[in-house]
mmCIF file of C-alpha atoms in Angstrom:
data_model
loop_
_atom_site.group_PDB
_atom_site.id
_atom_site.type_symbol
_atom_site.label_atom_id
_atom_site.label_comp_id
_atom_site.label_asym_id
_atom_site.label_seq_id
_atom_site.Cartn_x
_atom_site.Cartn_y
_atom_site.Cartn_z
ATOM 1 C CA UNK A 1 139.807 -130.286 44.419
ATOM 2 C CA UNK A 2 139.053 -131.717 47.812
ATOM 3 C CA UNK A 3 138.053 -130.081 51.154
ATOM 4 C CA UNK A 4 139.033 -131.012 54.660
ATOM 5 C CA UNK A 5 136.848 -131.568 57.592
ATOM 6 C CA UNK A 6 133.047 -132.525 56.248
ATOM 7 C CA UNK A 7 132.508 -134.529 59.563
ATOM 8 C CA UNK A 8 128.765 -134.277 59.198
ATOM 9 C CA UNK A 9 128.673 -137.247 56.572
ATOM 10 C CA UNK A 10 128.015 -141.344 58.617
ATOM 11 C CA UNK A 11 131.195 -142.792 57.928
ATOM 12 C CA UNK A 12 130.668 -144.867 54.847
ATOM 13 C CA UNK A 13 130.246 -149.421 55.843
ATOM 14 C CA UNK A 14 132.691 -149.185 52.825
ATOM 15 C CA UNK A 15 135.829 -147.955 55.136
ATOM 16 C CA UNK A 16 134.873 -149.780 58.642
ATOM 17 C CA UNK A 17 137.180 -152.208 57.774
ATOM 18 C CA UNK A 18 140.763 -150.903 58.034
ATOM 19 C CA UNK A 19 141.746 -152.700 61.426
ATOM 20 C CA UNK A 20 145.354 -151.950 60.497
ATOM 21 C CA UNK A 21 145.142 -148.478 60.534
ATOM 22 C CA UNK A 22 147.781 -147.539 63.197
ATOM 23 C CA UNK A 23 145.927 -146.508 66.794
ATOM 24 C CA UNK A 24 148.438 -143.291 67.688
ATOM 25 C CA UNK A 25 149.756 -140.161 65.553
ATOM 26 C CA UNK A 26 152.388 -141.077 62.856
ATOM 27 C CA UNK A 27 154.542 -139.766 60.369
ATOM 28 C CA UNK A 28 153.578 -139.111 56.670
ATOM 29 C CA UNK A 29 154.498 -142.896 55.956
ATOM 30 C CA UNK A 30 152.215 -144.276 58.232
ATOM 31 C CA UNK A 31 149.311 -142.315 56.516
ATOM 32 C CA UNK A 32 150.002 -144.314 53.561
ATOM 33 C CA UNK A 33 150.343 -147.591 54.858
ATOM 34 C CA UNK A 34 146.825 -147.007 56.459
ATOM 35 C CA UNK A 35 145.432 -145.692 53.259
ATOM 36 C CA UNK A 36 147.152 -148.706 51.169
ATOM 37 C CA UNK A 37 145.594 -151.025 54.147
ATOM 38 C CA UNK A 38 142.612 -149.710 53.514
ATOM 39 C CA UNK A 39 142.834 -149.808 49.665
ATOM 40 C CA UNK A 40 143.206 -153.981 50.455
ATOM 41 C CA UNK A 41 140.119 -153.849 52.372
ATOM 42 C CA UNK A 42 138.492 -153.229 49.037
ATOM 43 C CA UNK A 43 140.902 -155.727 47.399
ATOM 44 C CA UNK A 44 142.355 -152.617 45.642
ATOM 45 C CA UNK A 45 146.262 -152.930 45.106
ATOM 46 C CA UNK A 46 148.736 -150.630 47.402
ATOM 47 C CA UNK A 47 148.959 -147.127 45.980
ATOM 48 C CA UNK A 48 153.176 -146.562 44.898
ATOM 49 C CA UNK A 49 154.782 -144.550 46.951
ATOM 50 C CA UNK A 50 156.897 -141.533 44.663
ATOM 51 C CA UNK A 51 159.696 -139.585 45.867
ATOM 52 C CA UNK A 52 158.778 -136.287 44.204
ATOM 53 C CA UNK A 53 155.578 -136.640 45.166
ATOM 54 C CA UNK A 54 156.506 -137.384 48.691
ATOM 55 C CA UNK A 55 158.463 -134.045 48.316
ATOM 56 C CA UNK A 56 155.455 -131.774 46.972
ATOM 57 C CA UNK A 57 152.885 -133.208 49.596
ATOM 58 C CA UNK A 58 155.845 -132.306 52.482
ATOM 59 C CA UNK A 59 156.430 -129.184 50.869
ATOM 60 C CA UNK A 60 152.562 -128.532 51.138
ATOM 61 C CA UNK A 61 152.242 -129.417 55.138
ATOM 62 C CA UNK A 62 155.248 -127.109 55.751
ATOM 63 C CA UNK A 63 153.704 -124.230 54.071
ATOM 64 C CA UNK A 64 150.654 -125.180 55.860
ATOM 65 C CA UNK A 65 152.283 -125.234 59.450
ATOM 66 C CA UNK A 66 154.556 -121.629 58.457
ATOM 67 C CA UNK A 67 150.798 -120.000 58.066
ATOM 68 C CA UNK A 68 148.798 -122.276 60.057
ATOM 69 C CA UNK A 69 146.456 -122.681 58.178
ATOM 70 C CA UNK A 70 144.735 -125.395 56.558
ATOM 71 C CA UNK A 71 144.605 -124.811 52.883
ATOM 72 C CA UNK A 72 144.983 -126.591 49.224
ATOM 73 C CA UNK A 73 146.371 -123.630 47.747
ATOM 74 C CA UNK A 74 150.343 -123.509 47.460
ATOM 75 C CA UNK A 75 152.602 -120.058 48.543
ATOM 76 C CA UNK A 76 152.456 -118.885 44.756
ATOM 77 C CA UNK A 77 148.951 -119.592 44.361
ATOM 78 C CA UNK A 78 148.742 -122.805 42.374
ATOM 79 C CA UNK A 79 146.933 -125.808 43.201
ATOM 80 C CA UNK A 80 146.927 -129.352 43.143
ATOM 81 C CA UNK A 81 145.801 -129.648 39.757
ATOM 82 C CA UNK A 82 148.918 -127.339 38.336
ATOM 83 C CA UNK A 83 151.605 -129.910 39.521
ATOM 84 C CA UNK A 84 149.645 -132.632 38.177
ATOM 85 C CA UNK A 85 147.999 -134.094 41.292
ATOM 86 C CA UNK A 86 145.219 -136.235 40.530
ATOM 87 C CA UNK A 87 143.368 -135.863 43.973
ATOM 88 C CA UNK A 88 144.504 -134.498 47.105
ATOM 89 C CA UNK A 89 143.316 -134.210 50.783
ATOM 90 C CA UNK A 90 144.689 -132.307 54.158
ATOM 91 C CA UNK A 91 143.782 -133.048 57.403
ATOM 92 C CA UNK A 92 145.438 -131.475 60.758
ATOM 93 C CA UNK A 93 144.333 -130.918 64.391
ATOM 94 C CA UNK A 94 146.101 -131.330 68.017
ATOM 95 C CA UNK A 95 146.874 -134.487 69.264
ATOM 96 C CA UNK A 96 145.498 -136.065 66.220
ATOM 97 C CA UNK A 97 145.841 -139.894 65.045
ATOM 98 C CA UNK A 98 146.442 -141.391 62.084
ATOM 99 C CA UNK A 99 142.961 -142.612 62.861
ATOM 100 C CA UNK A 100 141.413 -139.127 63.671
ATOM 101 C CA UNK A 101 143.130 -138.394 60.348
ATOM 102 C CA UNK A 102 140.714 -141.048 58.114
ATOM 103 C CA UNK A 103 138.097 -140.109 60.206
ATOM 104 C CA UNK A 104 138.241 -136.960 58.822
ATOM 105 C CA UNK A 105 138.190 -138.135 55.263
ATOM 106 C CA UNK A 106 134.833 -140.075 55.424
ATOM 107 C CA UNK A 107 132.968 -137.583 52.619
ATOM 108 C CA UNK A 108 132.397 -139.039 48.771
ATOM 109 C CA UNK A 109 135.617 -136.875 47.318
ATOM 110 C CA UNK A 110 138.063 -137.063 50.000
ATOM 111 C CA UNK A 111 136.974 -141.196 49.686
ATOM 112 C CA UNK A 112 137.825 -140.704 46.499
ATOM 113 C CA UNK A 113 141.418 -139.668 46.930
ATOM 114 C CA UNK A 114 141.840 -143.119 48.574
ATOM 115 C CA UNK A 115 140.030 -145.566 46.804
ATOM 116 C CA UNK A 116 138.630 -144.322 43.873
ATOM 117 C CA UNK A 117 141.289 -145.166 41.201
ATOM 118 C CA UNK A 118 142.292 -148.920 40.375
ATOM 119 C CA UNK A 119 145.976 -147.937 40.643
ATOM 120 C CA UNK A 120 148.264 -145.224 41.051
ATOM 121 C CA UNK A 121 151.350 -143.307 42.639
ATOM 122 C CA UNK A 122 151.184 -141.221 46.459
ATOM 123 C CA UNK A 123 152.993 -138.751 48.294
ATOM 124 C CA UNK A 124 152.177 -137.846 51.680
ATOM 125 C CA UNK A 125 153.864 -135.018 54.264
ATOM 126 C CA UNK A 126 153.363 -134.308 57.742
ATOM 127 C CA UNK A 127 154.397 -130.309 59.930
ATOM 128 C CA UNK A 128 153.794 -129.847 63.108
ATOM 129 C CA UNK A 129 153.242 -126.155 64.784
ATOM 130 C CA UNK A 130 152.439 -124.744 67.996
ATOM 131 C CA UNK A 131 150.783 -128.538 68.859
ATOM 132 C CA UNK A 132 149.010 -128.753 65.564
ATOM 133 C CA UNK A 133 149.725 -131.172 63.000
ATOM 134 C CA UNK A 134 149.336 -130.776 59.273
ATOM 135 C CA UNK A 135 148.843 -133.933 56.848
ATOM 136 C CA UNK A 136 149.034 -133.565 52.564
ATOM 137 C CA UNK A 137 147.969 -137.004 50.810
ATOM 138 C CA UNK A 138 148.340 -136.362 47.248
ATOM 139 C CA UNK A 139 147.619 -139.326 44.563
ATOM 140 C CA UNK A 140 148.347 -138.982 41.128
ATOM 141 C CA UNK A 141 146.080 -141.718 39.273
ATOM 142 C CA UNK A 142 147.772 -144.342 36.667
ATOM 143 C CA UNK A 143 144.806 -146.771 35.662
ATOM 144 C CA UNK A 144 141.046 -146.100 35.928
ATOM 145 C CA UNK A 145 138.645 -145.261 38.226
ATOM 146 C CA UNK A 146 136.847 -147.737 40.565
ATOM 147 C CA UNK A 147 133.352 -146.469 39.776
ATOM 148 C CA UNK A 148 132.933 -145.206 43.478
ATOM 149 C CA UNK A 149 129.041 -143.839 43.192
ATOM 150 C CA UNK A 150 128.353 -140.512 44.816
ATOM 151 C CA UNK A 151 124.797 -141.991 46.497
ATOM 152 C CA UNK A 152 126.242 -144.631 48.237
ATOM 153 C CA UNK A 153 128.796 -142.863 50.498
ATOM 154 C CA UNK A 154 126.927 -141.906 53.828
ATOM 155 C CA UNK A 155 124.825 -144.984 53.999
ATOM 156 C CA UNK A 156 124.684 -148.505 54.804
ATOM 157 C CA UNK A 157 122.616 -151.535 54.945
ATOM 158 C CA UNK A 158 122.616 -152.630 58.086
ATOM 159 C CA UNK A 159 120.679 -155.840 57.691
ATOM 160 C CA UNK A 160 123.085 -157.431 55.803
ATOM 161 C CA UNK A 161 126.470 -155.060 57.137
ATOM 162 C CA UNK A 162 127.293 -154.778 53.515
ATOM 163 C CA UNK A 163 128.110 -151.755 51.141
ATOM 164 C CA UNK A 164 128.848 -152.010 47.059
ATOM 165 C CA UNK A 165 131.114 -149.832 46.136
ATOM 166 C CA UNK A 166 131.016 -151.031 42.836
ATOM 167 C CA UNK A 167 131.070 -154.033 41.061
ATOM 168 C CA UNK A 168 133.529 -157.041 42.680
ATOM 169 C CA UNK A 169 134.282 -154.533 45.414
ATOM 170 C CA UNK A 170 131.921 -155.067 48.824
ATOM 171 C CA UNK A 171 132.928 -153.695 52.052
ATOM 172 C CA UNK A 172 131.659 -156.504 54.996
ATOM 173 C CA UNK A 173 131.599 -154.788 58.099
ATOM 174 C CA UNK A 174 130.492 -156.087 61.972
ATOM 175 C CA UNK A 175 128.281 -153.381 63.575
ATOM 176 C CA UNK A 176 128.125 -153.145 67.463
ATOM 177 C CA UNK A 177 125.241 -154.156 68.886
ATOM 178 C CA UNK A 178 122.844 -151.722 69.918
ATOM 179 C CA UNK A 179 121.576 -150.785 73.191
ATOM 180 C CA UNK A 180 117.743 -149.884 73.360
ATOM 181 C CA UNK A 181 115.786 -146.720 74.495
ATOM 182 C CA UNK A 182 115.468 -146.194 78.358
ATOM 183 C CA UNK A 183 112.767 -145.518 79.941
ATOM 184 C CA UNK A 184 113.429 -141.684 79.556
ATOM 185 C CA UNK A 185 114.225 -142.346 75.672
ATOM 186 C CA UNK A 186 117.615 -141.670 76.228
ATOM 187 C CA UNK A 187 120.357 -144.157 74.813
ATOM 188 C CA UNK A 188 123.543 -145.369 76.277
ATOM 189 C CA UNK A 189 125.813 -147.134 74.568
ATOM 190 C CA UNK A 190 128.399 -148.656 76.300
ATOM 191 C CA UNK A 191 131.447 -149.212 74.338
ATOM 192 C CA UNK A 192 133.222 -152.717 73.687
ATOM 193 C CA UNK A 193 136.722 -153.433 73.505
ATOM 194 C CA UNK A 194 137.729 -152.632 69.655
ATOM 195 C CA UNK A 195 134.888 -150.901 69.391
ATOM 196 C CA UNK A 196 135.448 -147.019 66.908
ATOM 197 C CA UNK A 197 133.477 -144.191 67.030
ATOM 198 C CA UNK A 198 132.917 -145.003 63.183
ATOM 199 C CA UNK A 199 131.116 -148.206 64.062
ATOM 200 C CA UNK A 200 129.176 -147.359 66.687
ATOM 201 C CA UNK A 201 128.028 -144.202 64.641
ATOM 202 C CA UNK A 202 126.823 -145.816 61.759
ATOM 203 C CA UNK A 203 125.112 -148.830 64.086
ATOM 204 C CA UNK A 204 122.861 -146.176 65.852
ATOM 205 C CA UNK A 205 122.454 -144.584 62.234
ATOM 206 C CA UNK A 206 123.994 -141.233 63.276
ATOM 207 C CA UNK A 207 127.260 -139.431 62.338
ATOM 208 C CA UNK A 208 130.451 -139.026 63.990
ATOM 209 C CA UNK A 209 129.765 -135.148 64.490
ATOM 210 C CA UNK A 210 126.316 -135.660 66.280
ATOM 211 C CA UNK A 211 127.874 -138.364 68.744
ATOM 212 C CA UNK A 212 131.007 -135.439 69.541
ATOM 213 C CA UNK A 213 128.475 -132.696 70.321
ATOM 214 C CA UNK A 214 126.765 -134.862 72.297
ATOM 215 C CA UNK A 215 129.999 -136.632 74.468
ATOM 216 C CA UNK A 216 131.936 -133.370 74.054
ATOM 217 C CA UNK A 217 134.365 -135.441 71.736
ATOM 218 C CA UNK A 218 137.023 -133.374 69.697
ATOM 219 C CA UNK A 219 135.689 -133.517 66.440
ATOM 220 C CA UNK A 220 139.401 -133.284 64.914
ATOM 221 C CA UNK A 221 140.539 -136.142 67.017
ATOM 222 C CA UNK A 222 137.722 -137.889 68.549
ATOM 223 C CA UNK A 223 139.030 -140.843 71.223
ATOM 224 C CA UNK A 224 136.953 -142.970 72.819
ATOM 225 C CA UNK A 225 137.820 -145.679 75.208
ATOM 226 C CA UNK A 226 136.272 -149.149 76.104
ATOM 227 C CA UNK A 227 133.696 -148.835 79.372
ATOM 228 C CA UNK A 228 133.174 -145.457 78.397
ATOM 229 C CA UNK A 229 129.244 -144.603 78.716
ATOM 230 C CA UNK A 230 128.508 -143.245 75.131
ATOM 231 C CA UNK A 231 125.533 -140.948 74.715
ATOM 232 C CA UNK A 232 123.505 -141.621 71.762
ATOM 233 C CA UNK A 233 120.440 -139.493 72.341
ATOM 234 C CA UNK A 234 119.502 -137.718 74.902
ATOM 235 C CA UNK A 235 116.254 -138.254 77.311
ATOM 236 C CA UNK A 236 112.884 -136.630 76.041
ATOM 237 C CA UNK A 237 112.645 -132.902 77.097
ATOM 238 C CA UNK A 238 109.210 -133.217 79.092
ATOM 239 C CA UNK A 239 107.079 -129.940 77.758
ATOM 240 C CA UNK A 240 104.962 -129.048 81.089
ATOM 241 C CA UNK A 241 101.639 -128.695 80.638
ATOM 242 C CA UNK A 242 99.458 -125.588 82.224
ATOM 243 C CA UNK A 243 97.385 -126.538 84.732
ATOM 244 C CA UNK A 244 94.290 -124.805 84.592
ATOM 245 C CA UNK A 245 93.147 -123.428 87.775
ATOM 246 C CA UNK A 246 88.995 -122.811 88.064
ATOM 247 C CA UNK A 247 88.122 -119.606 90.188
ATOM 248 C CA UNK A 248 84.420 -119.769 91.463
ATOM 249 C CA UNK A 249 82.380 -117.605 89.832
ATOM 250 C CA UNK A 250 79.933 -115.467 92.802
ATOM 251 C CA UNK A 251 76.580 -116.136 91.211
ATOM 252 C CA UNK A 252 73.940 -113.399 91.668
ATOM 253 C CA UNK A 253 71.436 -114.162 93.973
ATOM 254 C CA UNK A 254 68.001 -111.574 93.057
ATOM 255 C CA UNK A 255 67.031 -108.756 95.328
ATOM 256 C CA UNK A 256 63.458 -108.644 97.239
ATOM 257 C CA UNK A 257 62.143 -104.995 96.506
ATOM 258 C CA UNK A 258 59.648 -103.863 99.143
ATOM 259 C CA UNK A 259 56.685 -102.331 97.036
ATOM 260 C CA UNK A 260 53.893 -100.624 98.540
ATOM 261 C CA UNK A 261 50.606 -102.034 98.545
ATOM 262 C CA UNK A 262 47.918 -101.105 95.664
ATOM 263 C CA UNK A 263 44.589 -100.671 97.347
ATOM 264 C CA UNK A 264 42.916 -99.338 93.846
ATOM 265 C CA UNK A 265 40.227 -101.523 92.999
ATOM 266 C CA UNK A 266 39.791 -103.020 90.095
ATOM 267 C CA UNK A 267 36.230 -103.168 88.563
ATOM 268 C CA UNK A 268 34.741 -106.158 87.317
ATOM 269 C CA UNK A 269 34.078 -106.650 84.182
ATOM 270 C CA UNK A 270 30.234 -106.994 83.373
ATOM 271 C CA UNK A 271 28.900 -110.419 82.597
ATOM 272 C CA UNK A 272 27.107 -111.467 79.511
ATOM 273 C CA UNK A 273 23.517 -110.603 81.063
ATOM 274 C CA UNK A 274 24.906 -106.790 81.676
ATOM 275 C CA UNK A 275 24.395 -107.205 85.400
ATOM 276 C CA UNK A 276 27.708 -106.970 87.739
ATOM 277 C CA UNK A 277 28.192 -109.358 90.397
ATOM 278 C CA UNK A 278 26.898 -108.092 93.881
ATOM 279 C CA UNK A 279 29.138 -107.738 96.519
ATOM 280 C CA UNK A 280 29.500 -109.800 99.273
ATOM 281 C CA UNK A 281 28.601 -106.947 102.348
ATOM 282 C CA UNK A 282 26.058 -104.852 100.926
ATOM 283 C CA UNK A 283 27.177 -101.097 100.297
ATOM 284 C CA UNK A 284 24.948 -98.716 102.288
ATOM 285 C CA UNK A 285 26.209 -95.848 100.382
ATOM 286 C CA UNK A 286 25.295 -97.331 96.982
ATOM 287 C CA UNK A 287 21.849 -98.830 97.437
ATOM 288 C CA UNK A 288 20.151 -100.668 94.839
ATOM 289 C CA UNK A 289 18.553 -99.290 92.268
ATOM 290 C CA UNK A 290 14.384 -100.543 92.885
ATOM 291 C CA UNK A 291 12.709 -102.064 89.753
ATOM 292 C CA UNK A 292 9.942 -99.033 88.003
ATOM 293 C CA UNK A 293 7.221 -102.203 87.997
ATOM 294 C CA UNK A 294 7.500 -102.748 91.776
ATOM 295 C CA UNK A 295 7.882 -99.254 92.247
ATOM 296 C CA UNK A 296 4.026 -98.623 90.108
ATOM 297 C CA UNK A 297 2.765 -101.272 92.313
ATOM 298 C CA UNK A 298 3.636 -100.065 95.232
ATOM 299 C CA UNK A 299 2.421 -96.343 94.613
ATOM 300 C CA UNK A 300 -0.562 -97.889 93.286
ATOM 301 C CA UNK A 301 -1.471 -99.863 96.565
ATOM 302 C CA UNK A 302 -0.345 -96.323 98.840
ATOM 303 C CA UNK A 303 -3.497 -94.699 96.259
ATOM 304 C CA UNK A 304 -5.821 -97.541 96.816
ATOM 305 C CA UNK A 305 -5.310 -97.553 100.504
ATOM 306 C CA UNK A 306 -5.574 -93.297 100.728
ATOM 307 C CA UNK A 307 -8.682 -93.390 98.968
ATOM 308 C CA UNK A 308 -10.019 -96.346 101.517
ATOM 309 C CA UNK A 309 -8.889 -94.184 103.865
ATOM 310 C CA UNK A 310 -11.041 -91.110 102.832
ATOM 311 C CA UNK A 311 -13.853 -92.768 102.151
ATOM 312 C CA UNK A 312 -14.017 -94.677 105.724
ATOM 313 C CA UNK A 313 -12.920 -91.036 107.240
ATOM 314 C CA UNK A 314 -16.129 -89.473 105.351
ATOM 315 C CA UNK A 315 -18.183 -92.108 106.860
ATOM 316 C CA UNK A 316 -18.131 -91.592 110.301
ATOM 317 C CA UNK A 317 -18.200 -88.273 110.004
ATOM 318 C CA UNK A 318 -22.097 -88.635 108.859
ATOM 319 C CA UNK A 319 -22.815 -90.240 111.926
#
């Protein structure tokens, strides 16, 4: 069972194509014929249209609008599956377009619904309430499916603006041109006459979703307009770096400390010969020590001269 409203998926190359797709909001036959237009895109044939099925998918948006409410399930709790519905989608919003309303269907199952069986029969219903509208597609499938692969919705080569679908079904599509980085890194895009949102999104290789936040787009109905300045990413956020601020350091100069004078002498040390070195001014209250030899000699010569002295004394006494 489908879901509405995954916008977060690139629209698919594979649906760029559908020129035809009417511009302004419709009734439930104009979502067919832009489903069935794009269905020939893809060189699939036009989906039938079926009166009772036209009836349950208009039964389905009026329920929708009496609750307002977006929903698959029916007022006595069936689905799609219990009135043998193939595949169904829903879409609403305010002031939407047919085009807002395939814009919404850009995911691999709600794709599905529209081009992923060879052949088969649609219904389609459309309720308005307070301003918002409510669209039912419901396809019941009568031949086989197209072998739409699940990893290929979402991307695009953009080198050769080509997507496979699968085999004998290639969607070509012309991508804008894009605009390059200024000097801030932000990108403006400009956009073109004929220019969609769908083209430009999958050109820059972003999504539909991203490019609303950042234009502050309705994602429900997103209109854009040519000479409109598109932002496609915004300037670099500039991270300041701290400037680090050096504070002198004081450095420490050393202190003179006023010490007293030492007047204690220091003794020399004695030399090899045992001797000490004599001072400079001689000491009168140390004298030096006299040598015993001189000291013999000289009482000796005192003896010799008292005796000489006597005996000369003696002498002239006699006369």
């Amino acid at each position: 069972m489908c879901r509405t409203f995954l916008l977060f998926f690139v629209l698919p190359a594979f649906i760029l194509s559908h020129a035809s797709v009417p511009a302004s909001a419709g009734s439930a036959y104009d979502l067919i014929n832009a489903v069935n237009s794009l269905r020939a895109s893809y060189n699939l044939a036009p989906y039938d249209i079926d009166a009772d099925l036209m009836s349950v998918a208009q039964g389905q948006s009026d329920y929708q609008a009496s609750i307002q409410t977006r929903t698959h399930s029916r007022a006595d709790g069936t689905g799609p599956g219990d009135h043998g519905i193939s595949s169904e989608n829903i879409a609403g919003g305010s002031n939407i377009t047919i085009n807002g309303v395939i814009g919404q269907w850009t995911d691999y199952w709600h794709l599905f619904t529209m081009i992923g069986f060879t052949s088969g029969q649609i219904g389609a219903g459309m309720a308005e309430a307070n301003g918002i509208a409510y669209y039912t597609l419901d396809v019941i499938n009568t031949g086989t499916k197209t072998g739409l692969p699940e990893e290929s919705v979402g991307t695009a080569t953009s080198q050769s603006n080509q997507q496979a679908i699968s085999p004998g079904i290639t969607a070509t599509v012309e991508l804008p041109p894009t605009d390059s980085p200024q000097e801030d890194g932000s990108i403006i895009h400009k956009v073109q006459p004929g220019e969609a949102l769908w083209s430009i999104a999958l050109a820059y290789n972003t999504t539909i979703l991203e490019l609303c936040k950042l234009n502050g787009l309705d994602s429900n109905n997103p209109v854009i307009y040519a000479g409109q300045d598109l932002i496609i990413q915004r300037a670099y956020t500039v991270t300041p770096t701290a400037t680090i601020t050096l504070t002198p350091t004081k450095t420490l100069h050393p202190t003179r400390t006023t010490r007293p004078l030492d007047i204690t002498s220091t003794p020399h040390p004695l030399s090899a010969s045992g001797s000490t070195q004599p001072p400079l001014i001689p000491d009168a209250s140390n004298p030096k020590p006299v040598d015993s030899r001189t000291l013999g000699i000289t009482i000796l010569s005192v003896c010799i001269l008292g005796l000489v002295g006597i005996m000369v004394g003696r002498y002239w006494m006699k006369k």
